[in-house]
Amino acid sequence: MTAERDLDLVLFGATGFTGSLTASYLAEAVSSDDGPRGLRWGLAGRDLTKLREMRDGLVERWGEALESVELLRADVTDQASLDAVAARTRVVITTVGPYLAYGEPVVRACAEAGTDYVDLTGEPEFVDRMYVRYHEVAQRTGARIVHACGFDSIPHDLGALFAVRQLDANGPVTVRGVVRASGMLSGGTFHSALGQFSRAKQMRSAAAERKRVEPRPEGRRSRAVAGRPTRDAELGYWLVPLPTIDPSIVARSGRALADYGPDFSYSHYAGTKTLRYAVGGAAGLLGLVAAAQIGPLRRWLGAKVPQGEGPDEARRATSWFRVDFIAEGDGRRVHTRVSGGDPGYTETAKMLAEAGLCLSLDDNPPSAGSVTTGVAMGAALTERLQRVGIRFEVL
Ligand SMILES: NC(=O)c1ccc[n+]([C@@H]2O[C@H](COP(=O)([O-])OP(=O)(O)OC[C@H]3O[C@@H](n4cnc5c(N)ncnc54)[C@H](OP(=O)(O)O)[C@@H]3O)[C@@H](O)[C@H]2O)c1
């Protein structure tokens, strides 16, 4: 990576709902005695007045030292403004989504400049298209392009890695991840989900294009397996297969790292206590996917949840998540769990900020190109998250 940068980290999208939570998290972290006090960081966005107001708020809350936080004007419709940001900093964190609509110019700027990149996308089509277009560019420049650094997919990716490391098997390994959570969506997340649901065909074509160009590891295989609805006697939950981006990210870490053994498979579920919730949840999701196919209905639904808004502090304070992993191999079984508070926003802002700090400050294994959190930062990021209250446990 290019060394001469005057900033360690820039947060792009700082004035949005998740962006402002991430800015507050970073401000509190750099202001604490054991935080990265000398961090040279900046806030980027399309409106300098809004950015100034945001920085004033941070100064008022955490002190005058934050007056040195740089403000950078950058707009996704102006590639030169993004290139200028990427040239100044070692890491860009971006919360400017939906990523299918707004993300590519930021990936491009970072891949070309050799600047590390983290985002919050949960949109598989975006991740696959960015792989096809920028993986080789980023490998050449040394940039680490790390997607899905929020609740999608850090607890699942690092949780599966934690589980297989506990199991430490030599033969085939299977892991099932079971998610339980309570929380509410922001406008940005709702719009991103609606957009991706309406593009099933494009999503399949992006995945096929990636498959054609992505090399497979020799002598090892790793795959995401679509499970079936079932009752898990060990966990005591009804399981419903969860078709999010997470299983494919876990399988990618499995392809890249020897920890997962020669033959790894992962299946991903939502867990519910009663069959009624399982059926209701599946029906609700199918209904939303169906509605997203019809343009006017999709726009009507989108207008119900405006972008820039999300759950308030009181709602976030009562939200939680828990992901159980059952890993099996070599005739043994381990049960591990990753858990924390509000998955969508409080913990997502924490995970995203810590991922940015980890790339900027920690000693990680060498990697470049489009890589998962497990590959780029595995152990160091897990330790960071444990220090700030996200639990990784062996049960
Ligand atoms: N996977 C997860 O775990 C997870 C969790 C939370 C969020 N997310 C994702 O994160 C993204 C953001 O969500 P959110 O609720 O924070 O959205 P949001 O409140 O709507 O924020 C979007 C941000 O994008 C900025 N923006 C829009 N157009 C821009 C442009 N042309 N140039 C520069 N900036 C522009 C907005 O700037 P202004 O302030 O100037 O309008 C705002 O800062 C979504 O894609 C969401 O799906 C994922």
CSV table of C-alpha atoms and ligand atoms in Angstrom, one decimal:
chain,number,residue,atom,x,y,z
A,1,MET,CA,0.0,0.0,0.0
A,2,THR,CA,1.2,3.5,-0.7
A,3,ALA,CA,2.7,5.0,2.4
A,4,GLU,CA,2.4,8.8,1.9
A,5,ARG,CA,-1.1,9.6,3.1
A,6,ASP,CA,-1.9,12.5,5.4
A,7,LEU,CA,-5.0,10.7,6.8
A,8,ASP,CA,-5.4,7.2,8.4
A,9,LEU,CA,-9.1,7.0,7.9
A,10,VAL,CA,-12.0,8.8,6.2
A,11,LEU,CA,-15.7,8.1,6.8
A,12,PHE,CA,-17.7,8.7,3.7
A,13,GLY,CA,-21.5,9.2,4.2
A,14,ALA,CA,-20.9,10.6,7.7
A,15,THR,CA,-24.2,12.6,7.6
A,16,GLY,CA,-26.5,9.6,7.0
A,17,PHE,CA,-28.2,7.5,9.7
A,18,THR,CA,-25.5,4.8,10.1
A,19,GLY,CA,-22.8,7.2,9.1
A,20,SER,CA,-23.5,9.5,11.9
A,21,LEU,CA,-23.6,6.6,14.4
A,22,THR,CA,-20.2,5.5,13.1
A,23,ALA,CA,-18.8,9.1,13.3
A,24,SER,CA,-19.9,9.2,17.0
A,25,TYR,CA,-18.4,5.8,17.7
A,26,LEU,CA,-15.1,7.0,16.2
A,27,ALA,CA,-15.2,10.3,18.0
A,28,GLU,CA,-15.7,8.5,21.4
A,29,ALA,CA,-13.0,6.0,20.6
A,30,VAL,CA,-10.3,8.5,19.7
A,31,SER,CA,-11.2,10.6,22.8
A,32,SER,CA,-10.9,7.7,25.3
A,33,ASP,CA,-7.6,7.1,27.2
A,34,ASP,CA,-7.0,3.7,25.6
A,35,GLY,CA,-8.3,4.7,22.2
A,36,PRO,CA,-6.3,5.5,19.0
A,37,ARG,CA,-5.7,9.1,20.2
A,38,GLY,CA,-3.4,10.2,17.4
A,39,LEU,CA,-5.6,8.9,14.6
A,40,ARG,CA,-5.6,11.3,11.7
A,41,TRP,CA,-9.2,11.1,10.4
A,42,GLY,CA,-11.8,12.9,8.4
A,43,LEU,CA,-15.5,13.0,7.5
A,44,ALA,CA,-16.6,13.1,3.9
A,45,GLY,CA,-19.9,13.8,2.3
A,46,ARG,CA,-21.6,15.8,-0.4
A,47,ASP,CA,-22.6,18.7,1.8
A,48,LEU,CA,-19.9,20.6,3.7
A,49,THR,CA,-22.4,22.6,5.8
A,50,LYS,CA,-23.9,19.3,7.1
A,51,LEU,CA,-20.5,17.9,7.7
A,52,ARG,CA,-19.5,21.1,9.7
A,53,GLU,CA,-22.6,20.8,11.8
A,54,MET,CA,-21.8,17.1,12.5
A,55,ARG,CA,-18.2,17.9,13.5
A,56,ASP,CA,-19.5,20.8,15.8
A,57,GLY,CA,-21.8,18.2,17.5
A,58,LEU,CA,-18.8,15.9,18.0
A,59,VAL,CA,-16.7,18.7,19.4
A,60,GLU,CA,-19.4,19.7,21.8
A,61,ARG,CA,-19.8,16.2,23.1
A,62,TRP,CA,-16.2,14.9,23.2
A,63,GLY,CA,-14.0,17.9,23.3
A,64,GLU,CA,-12.0,20.5,21.3
A,65,ALA,CA,-9.4,17.9,20.0
A,66,LEU,CA,-12.0,16.9,17.5
A,67,GLU,CA,-11.8,20.3,15.7
A,68,SER,CA,-8.8,18.7,13.9
A,69,VAL,CA,-11.1,16.2,12.2
A,70,GLU,CA,-10.8,17.0,8.5
A,71,LEU,CA,-13.9,17.7,6.3
A,72,LEU,CA,-13.8,16.5,2.7
A,73,ARG,CA,-16.4,17.2,0.1
A,74,ALA,CA,-17.1,14.2,-2.0
A,75,ASP,CA,-20.0,13.1,-4.2
A,76,VAL,CA,-20.6,9.8,-5.9
A,77,THR,CA,-21.6,11.6,-9.1
A,78,ASP,CA,-18.1,13.3,-9.2
A,79,GLN,CA,-15.4,10.6,-9.6
A,80,ALA,CA,-12.6,13.2,-9.2
A,81,SER,CA,-13.8,14.1,-5.7
A,82,LEU,CA,-13.7,10.4,-4.7
A,83,ASP,CA,-10.2,10.0,-6.3
A,84,ALA,CA,-9.0,12.9,-4.3
A,85,VAL,CA,-10.3,11.4,-1.0
A,86,ALA,CA,-8.8,8.0,-1.8
A,87,ALA,CA,-5.4,9.6,-2.6
A,88,ARG,CA,-5.2,11.3,0.8
A,89,THR,CA,-6.2,8.4,3.2
A,90,ARG,CA,-5.1,4.9,4.0
A,91,VAL,CA,-8.6,3.6,4.6
A,92,VAL,CA,-12.1,4.7,3.4
A,93,ILE,CA,-15.2,3.6,5.3
A,94,THR,CA,-18.3,4.2,3.2
A,95,THR,CA,-21.9,4.1,4.3
A,96,VAL,CA,-23.2,5.7,1.1
A,97,GLY,CA,-25.9,3.2,0.0
A,98,PRO,CA,-27.8,1.6,-1.7
A,99,TYR,CA,-24.4,0.4,-2.9
A,100,LEU,CA,-25.8,-0.9,-6.2
A,101,ALA,CA,-26.8,2.7,-6.9
A,102,TYR,CA,-24.0,4.6,-5.3
A,103,GLY,CA,-21.1,2.2,-4.4
A,104,GLU,CA,-19.1,1.6,-7.6
A,105,PRO,CA,-17.2,5.0,-7.9
A,106,VAL,CA,-15.9,4.6,-4.3
A,107,VAL,CA,-14.7,1.0,-4.9
A,108,ARG,CA,-13.1,2.2,-8.2
A,109,ALA,CA,-11.3,5.2,-6.5
A,110,CYS,CA,-9.9,3.0,-3.7
A,111,ALA,CA,-8.9,0.0,-5.9
A,112,GLU,CA,-7.0,2.4,-8.3
A,113,ALA,CA,-5.3,4.3,-5.5
A,114,GLY,CA,-4.3,1.3,-3.4
A,115,THR,CA,-6.5,2.5,-0.5
A,116,ASP,CA,-8.2,0.1,1.8
A,117,TYR,CA,-12.0,0.1,1.6
A,118,VAL,CA,-14.8,-1.1,3.9
A,119,ASP,CA,-18.6,-0.9,3.4
A,120,LEU,CA,-21.9,-2.1,4.8
A,121,THR,CA,-23.4,-3.7,1.7
A,122,GLY,CA,-25.6,-6.7,2.0
A,123,GLU,CA,-26.2,-6.7,-1.8
A,124,PRO,CA,-24.7,-9.8,-3.4
A,125,GLU,CA,-25.0,-8.4,-7.0
A,126,PHE,CA,-22.9,-5.4,-6.0
A,127,VAL,CA,-20.2,-7.5,-4.3
A,128,ASP,CA,-20.0,-9.9,-7.4
A,129,ARG,CA,-19.8,-7.0,-9.9
A,130,MET,CA,-17.1,-5.2,-7.9
A,131,TYR,CA,-15.1,-8.5,-7.8
A,132,VAL,CA,-15.3,-8.8,-11.6
A,133,ARG,CA,-14.4,-5.2,-12.2
A,134,TYR,CA,-11.9,-4.3,-9.5
A,135,HIS,CA,-10.4,-7.4,-7.8
A,136,GLU,CA,-7.4,-7.5,-10.1
A,137,VAL,CA,-6.9,-3.8,-10.0
A,138,ALA,CA,-6.9,-3.9,-6.2
A,139,GLN,CA,-4.5,-6.8,-6.2
A,140,ARG,CA,-2.1,-4.8,-8.3
A,141,THR,CA,-2.3,-1.7,-6.1
A,142,GLY,CA,-2.4,-3.6,-2.8
A,143,ALA,CA,-5.9,-2.3,-1.8
A,144,ARG,CA,-8.0,-4.5,0.4
A,145,ILE,CA,-11.6,-4.2,-0.7
A,146,VAL,CA,-13.7,-5.5,2.2
A,147,HIS,CA,-17.5,-5.6,1.8
A,148,ALA,CA,-20.2,-6.4,4.3
A,149,CYS,CA,-18.5,-5.0,7.5
A,150,GLY,CA,-21.7,-4.6,9.5
A,151,PHE,CA,-24.2,-7.1,10.9
A,152,ASP,CA,-24.1,-8.4,7.3
A,153,SER,CA,-21.6,-10.3,7.6
A,154,ILE,CA,-19.2,-9.8,10.4
A,155,PRO,CA,-20.8,-11.9,13.2
A,156,HIS,CA,-21.4,-14.8,10.6
A,157,ASP,CA,-18.0,-14.6,8.9
A,158,LEU,CA,-15.9,-14.1,12.0
A,159,GLY,CA,-18.2,-16.4,14.0
A,160,ALA,CA,-17.8,-19.3,11.6
A,161,LEU,CA,-14.0,-18.7,11.6
A,162,PHE,CA,-14.0,-18.7,15.5
A,163,ALA,CA,-16.1,-22.0,15.5
A,164,VAL,CA,-13.8,-23.9,13.1
A,165,ARG,CA,-10.7,-22.7,15.0
A,166,GLN,CA,-12.2,-24.2,18.2
A,167,LEU,CA,-13.0,-27.4,16.4
A,168,ASP,CA,-9.6,-27.7,14.9
A,169,ALA,CA,-10.5,-30.7,12.7
A,170,ASN,CA,-8.4,-32.2,9.8
A,171,GLY,CA,-11.2,-33.8,7.8
A,172,PRO,CA,-14.4,-32.4,6.4
A,173,VAL,CA,-16.2,-29.7,8.5
A,174,THR,CA,-19.8,-28.6,8.4
A,175,VAL,CA,-21.1,-25.6,10.2
A,176,ARG,CA,-24.6,-24.3,10.7
A,177,GLY,CA,-25.2,-20.7,11.8
A,178,VAL,CA,-28.5,-19.8,13.4
A,179,VAL,CA,-29.4,-16.2,13.8
A,180,ARG,CA,-31.8,-14.7,16.3
A,181,ALA,CA,-32.3,-11.0,16.5
A,182,SER,CA,-34.6,-8.2,17.5
A,183,GLY,CA,-34.4,-4.7,15.9
A,184,MET,CA,-35.8,-2.3,13.3
A,185,LEU,CA,-34.6,-1.3,9.8
A,186,SER,CA,-33.5,2.2,8.8
A,187,GLY,CA,-34.7,3.8,5.5
A,188,GLY,CA,-31.3,3.2,3.9
A,189,THR,CA,-31.4,-0.6,4.7
A,190,PHE,CA,-35.0,-0.9,3.6
A,191,HIS,CA,-34.3,0.8,0.2
A,192,SER,CA,-31.2,-1.4,-0.3
A,193,ALA,CA,-33.1,-4.6,0.4
A,194,LEU,CA,-36.0,-3.6,-1.9
A,195,GLY,CA,-33.6,-2.7,-4.7
A,196,GLN,CA,-31.8,-6.0,-4.4
A,197,PHE,CA,-35.0,-8.1,-4.2
A,198,SER,CA,-36.2,-6.5,-7.4
A,199,ARG,CA,-33.1,-7.7,-9.3
A,200,ALA,CA,-33.1,-11.5,-8.9
A,201,LYS,CA,-32.1,-12.0,-12.6
A,202,GLN,CA,-29.3,-9.4,-12.5
A,203,MET,CA,-28.1,-11.0,-9.2
A,204,ARG,CA,-27.9,-14.4,-10.8
A,205,SER,CA,-26.0,-13.1,-13.8
A,206,ALA,CA,-23.5,-11.2,-11.6
A,207,ALA,CA,-22.9,-14.4,-9.6
A,208,ALA,CA,-22.4,-16.5,-12.8
A,209,GLU,CA,-20.0,-13.9,-14.3
A,210,ARG,CA,-17.9,-14.0,-11.1
A,211,LYS,CA,-17.9,-17.8,-11.0
A,212,ARG,CA,-16.4,-17.7,-14.5
A,213,VAL,CA,-13.4,-15.6,-13.6
A,214,GLU,CA,-12.8,-16.4,-9.9
A,215,PRO,CA,-10.1,-19.0,-9.4
A,216,ARG,CA,-10.9,-22.0,-7.1
A,217,PRO,CA,-8.5,-23.3,-4.5
A,218,GLU,CA,-6.7,-26.5,-5.5
A,219,GLY,CA,-7.3,-29.6,-3.4
A,220,ARG,CA,-9.9,-28.0,-1.2
A,221,ARG,CA,-13.5,-27.0,-1.4
A,222,SER,CA,-15.8,-24.8,0.5
A,223,ARG,CA,-19.5,-24.1,-0.2
A,224,ALA,CA,-22.7,-22.6,1.1
A,225,VAL,CA,-25.4,-25.2,1.3
A,226,ALA,CA,-29.1,-24.1,1.2
A,227,GLY,CA,-30.6,-25.9,4.2
A,228,ARG,CA,-34.2,-26.9,4.7
A,229,PRO,CA,-36.8,-25.7,7.2
A,230,THR,CA,-36.4,-28.1,10.2
A,231,ARG,CA,-36.5,-28.3,14.0
A,232,ASP,CA,-33.1,-28.2,15.6
A,233,ALA,CA,-33.4,-30.4,18.7
A,234,GLU,CA,-30.0,-29.3,20.0
A,235,LEU,CA,-30.7,-25.6,20.0
A,236,GLY,CA,-34.4,-26.0,20.5
A,237,TYR,CA,-35.4,-23.7,17.6
A,238,TRP,CA,-37.3,-24.0,14.3
A,239,LEU,CA,-34.8,-23.2,11.5
A,240,VAL,CA,-35.7,-21.3,8.4
A,241,PRO,CA,-33.0,-21.0,5.6
A,242,LEU,CA,-31.9,-17.4,5.4
A,243,PRO,CA,-30.9,-16.4,1.9
A,244,THR,CA,-28.8,-13.3,2.8
A,245,ILE,CA,-25.3,-12.5,1.6
A,246,ASP,CA,-23.8,-14.1,4.7
A,247,PRO,CA,-23.4,-17.8,3.6
A,248,SER,CA,-21.5,-16.8,0.4
A,249,ILE,CA,-19.2,-14.6,2.4
A,250,VAL,CA,-18.5,-17.4,4.9
A,251,ALA,CA,-17.9,-19.9,2.0
A,252,ARG,CA,-15.4,-17.4,0.5
A,253,SER,CA,-13.4,-17.3,3.7
A,254,GLY,CA,-13.6,-21.1,3.7
A,255,ARG,CA,-12.0,-21.1,0.2
A,256,ALA,CA,-9.2,-18.8,1.2
A,257,LEU,CA,-8.1,-20.0,4.6
A,258,ALA,CA,-6.7,-23.5,5.6
A,259,ASP,CA,-8.5,-23.3,9.0
A,260,TYR,CA,-11.7,-24.6,7.4
A,261,GLY,CA,-10.1,-27.8,6.3
A,262,PRO,CA,-10.2,-29.6,3.0
A,263,ASP,CA,-14.0,-29.8,2.6
A,264,PHE,CA,-16.1,-27.2,4.3
A,265,SER,CA,-19.8,-26.5,4.1
A,266,TYR,CA,-21.9,-23.8,5.7
A,267,SER,CA,-25.7,-23.4,6.0
A,268,HIS,CA,-27.4,-20.4,7.4
A,269,TYR,CA,-30.7,-20.1,9.2
A,270,ALA,CA,-33.0,-17.8,11.1
A,271,GLY,CA,-34.0,-19.5,14.4
A,272,THR,CA,-37.5,-19.1,16.0
A,273,LYS,CA,-38.9,-20.5,19.2
A,274,THR,CA,-42.2,-21.5,17.6
A,275,LEU,CA,-43.4,-22.9,14.3
A,276,ARG,CA,-45.9,-20.0,14.0
A,277,TYR,CA,-43.1,-17.4,14.0
A,278,ALA,CA,-41.1,-19.5,11.5
A,279,VAL,CA,-44.0,-19.7,9.1
A,280,GLY,CA,-44.9,-16.0,9.6
A,281,GLY,CA,-41.3,-14.8,9.1
A,282,ALA,CA,-40.9,-16.8,5.9
A,283,ALA,CA,-44.3,-15.6,4.6
A,284,GLY,CA,-43.4,-12.0,5.4
A,285,LEU,CA,-40.1,-12.2,3.6
A,286,LEU,CA,-41.7,-13.8,0.5
A,287,GLY,CA,-44.4,-11.2,0.5
A,288,LEU,CA,-41.8,-8.4,0.5
A,289,VAL,CA,-39.8,-10.1,-2.3
A,290,ALA,CA,-43.0,-10.4,-4.4
A,291,ALA,CA,-43.9,-6.8,-3.8
A,292,ALA,CA,-40.5,-5.6,-4.8
A,293,GLN,CA,-41.0,-7.1,-8.3
A,294,ILE,CA,-43.8,-4.6,-9.0
A,295,GLY,CA,-42.5,-1.1,-9.7
A,296,PRO,CA,-45.3,1.0,-8.3
A,297,LEU,CA,-45.7,-1.2,-5.2
A,298,ARG,CA,-41.9,-1.0,-4.6
A,299,ARG,CA,-41.9,2.8,-4.8
A,300,TRP,CA,-45.0,3.0,-2.5
A,301,LEU,CA,-43.2,0.7,0.1
A,302,GLY,CA,-40.0,2.8,-0.3
A,303,ALA,CA,-41.9,6.0,0.4
A,304,LYS,CA,-43.2,4.5,3.7
A,305,VAL,CA,-39.7,4.3,5.1
A,306,PRO,CA,-37.7,7.5,4.2
A,307,GLN,CA,-33.9,7.3,3.8
A,308,GLY,CA,-31.9,9.1,6.4
A,309,GLU,CA,-34.1,7.8,9.3
A,310,GLY,CA,-33.9,4.8,11.5
A,311,PRO,CA,-34.7,3.4,15.0
A,312,ASP,CA,-34.2,5.9,17.9
A,313,GLU,CA,-31.8,5.4,20.8
A,314,ALA,CA,-34.5,3.9,23.1
A,315,ARG,CA,-35.4,1.3,20.4
A,316,ARG,CA,-31.8,0.5,19.7
A,317,ALA,CA,-31.1,0.1,23.4
A,318,THR,CA,-33.6,-2.8,23.7
A,319,SER,CA,-32.5,-4.6,20.5
A,320,TRP,CA,-30.1,-7.6,20.4
A,321,PHE,CA,-28.6,-10.4,18.3
A,322,ARG,CA,-27.3,-13.9,18.9
A,323,VAL,CA,-25.8,-16.2,16.3
A,324,ASP,CA,-25.2,-19.8,17.4
A,325,PHE,CA,-22.8,-22.0,15.4
A,326,ILE,CA,-22.7,-25.8,15.5
A,327,ALA,CA,-19.5,-27.0,14.0
A,328,GLU,CA,-18.9,-30.7,13.3
A,329,GLY,CA,-15.8,-32.6,12.0
A,330,ASP,CA,-13.5,-35.5,12.9
A,331,GLY,CA,-16.3,-37.0,15.0
A,332,ARG,CA,-16.5,-33.9,17.3
A,333,ARG,CA,-18.9,-31.1,17.7
A,334,VAL,CA,-18.5,-27.6,19.2
A,335,HIS,CA,-21.2,-25.0,19.9
A,336,THR,CA,-20.1,-21.4,19.8
A,337,ARG,CA,-22.0,-18.1,19.9
A,338,VAL,CA,-21.5,-14.5,18.8
A,339,SER,CA,-23.9,-12.0,20.5
A,340,GLY,CA,-24.3,-8.3,21.1
A,341,GLY,CA,-26.8,-5.4,21.2
A,342,ASP,CA,-28.8,-3.7,18.4
A,343,PRO,CA,-27.6,-5.6,15.3
A,344,GLY,CA,-28.7,-3.1,12.6
A,345,TYR,CA,-27.1,0.1,13.8
A,346,THR,CA,-25.4,0.4,17.2
A,347,GLU,CA,-23.4,-2.8,16.7
A,348,THR,CA,-23.1,-2.3,12.9
A,349,ALA,CA,-21.5,1.2,13.5
A,350,LYS,CA,-19.2,-0.4,16.0
A,351,MET,CA,-18.2,-3.3,13.7
A,352,LEU,CA,-17.7,-1.0,10.7
A,353,ALA,CA,-15.6,1.5,12.6
A,354,GLU,CA,-13.5,-1.2,14.2
A,355,ALA,CA,-13.0,-2.8,10.8
A,356,GLY,CA,-11.7,0.5,9.5
A,357,LEU,CA,-9.4,1.0,12.5
A,358,CYS,CA,-8.2,-2.6,12.2
A,359,LEU,CA,-7.2,-2.1,8.6
A,360,SER,CA,-5.6,1.2,9.4
A,361,LEU,CA,-3.7,0.3,12.6
A,362,ASP,CA,-3.3,-3.4,13.1
A,363,ASP,CA,-0.8,-6.0,12.0
A,364,ASN,CA,-3.0,-8.2,9.7
A,365,PRO,CA,-1.9,-11.1,7.5
A,366,PRO,CA,-1.0,-10.0,4.0
A,367,SER,CA,-3.9,-9.8,1.6
A,368,ALA,CA,-5.1,-7.6,-1.4
A,369,GLY,CA,-8.0,-7.4,-3.7
A,370,SER,CA,-11.6,-8.3,-2.8
A,371,VAL,CA,-11.3,-10.1,0.5
A,372,THR,CA,-13.6,-11.1,3.3
A,373,THR,CA,-13.3,-9.8,6.9
A,374,GLY,CA,-12.1,-13.3,7.9
A,375,VAL,CA,-9.3,-13.1,5.4
A,376,ALA,CA,-8.2,-9.5,5.8
A,377,MET,CA,-8.5,-9.1,9.5
A,378,GLY,CA,-9.7,-12.4,11.2
A,379,ALA,CA,-8.0,-12.6,14.6
A,380,ALA,CA,-7.2,-8.9,15.0
A,381,LEU,CA,-10.8,-7.8,14.3
A,382,THR,CA,-12.3,-10.6,16.5
A,383,GLU,CA,-10.1,-9.3,19.4
A,384,ARG,CA,-11.1,-5.7,18.8
A,385,LEU,CA,-14.8,-6.6,18.8
A,386,GLN,CA,-14.4,-8.7,22.0
A,387,ARG,CA,-12.8,-5.7,23.7
A,388,VAL,CA,-15.8,-3.5,22.8
A,389,GLY,CA,-18.5,-5.8,24.1
A,390,ILE,CA,-19.3,-8.2,21.2
A,391,ARG,CA,-19.1,-11.7,22.7
A,392,PHE,CA,-17.5,-14.7,21.0
A,393,GLU,CA,-18.1,-17.7,23.3
A,394,VAL,CA,-17.6,-21.5,23.4
A,395,LEU,CA,-20.7,-23.0,25.0
B,1,LIG,N1,-25.6,-4.8,6.4
B,1,LIG,C1,-25.8,-4.2,7.5
B,1,LIG,O1,-25.6,-4.7,8.5
B,1,LIG,C2,-26.3,-2.7,7.4
B,1,LIG,C3,-26.7,-2.1,8.5
B,1,LIG,C4,-27.0,-0.7,8.4
B,1,LIG,C5,-27.0,-0.1,7.1
B,1,LIG,N2,-26.6,-0.8,6.0
B,1,LIG,C6,-26.5,-0.2,4.7
B,1,LIG,O2,-25.8,1.0,4.8
B,1,LIG,C7,-26.3,1.9,3.8
B,1,LIG,C8,-26.6,3.2,4.5
B,1,LIG,O3,-27.8,3.1,5.3
B,1,LIG,P1,-28.4,4.3,6.1
B,1,LIG,O4,-29.6,3.9,6.8
B,1,LIG,O5,-27.3,4.9,6.9
B,1,LIG,O6,-28.7,5.3,4.9
B,1,LIG,P2,-29.0,6.9,4.8
B,1,LIG,O7,-29.3,7.4,6.1
B,1,LIG,O8,-30.0,7.0,3.7
B,1,LIG,O9,-27.6,7.5,4.4
B,1,LIG,C9,-27.1,7.4,3.1
B,1,LIG,C10,-25.9,8.4,3.0
B,1,LIG,O10,-25.5,8.4,1.6
B,1,LIG,C11,-25.2,9.8,1.3
B,1,LIG,N3,-25.4,10.1,-0.1
B,1,LIG,C12,-26.5,9.9,-0.9
B,1,LIG,N4,-26.2,10.3,-2.1
B,1,LIG,C13,-24.9,10.7,-2.2
B,1,LIG,C14,-24.1,11.3,-3.2
B,1,LIG,N5,-24.5,11.5,-4.4
B,1,LIG,N6,-22.8,11.6,-2.8
B,1,LIG,C15,-22.4,11.4,-1.6
B,1,LIG,N7,-23.2,10.9,-0.6
B,1,LIG,C16,-24.4,10.6,-0.9
B,1,LIG,C17,-26.2,10.6,2.1
B,1,LIG,O11,-25.8,11.9,2.2
B,1,LIG,P3,-26.7,13.1,2.7
B,1,LIG,O12,-26.6,13.1,4.2
B,1,LIG,O13,-26.0,14.3,2.2
B,1,LIG,O14,-28.1,12.9,2.2
B,1,LIG,C18,-26.1,9.8,3.4
B,1,LIG,O15,-25.0,10.3,4.1
B,1,LIG,C19,-27.5,1.2,3.2
B,1,LIG,O16,-27.1,0.7,1.9
B,1,LIG,C20,-27.9,0.1,4.1
B,1,LIG,O17,-28.4,-1.0,3.5
B,1,LIG,C21,-26.2,-2.1,6.1
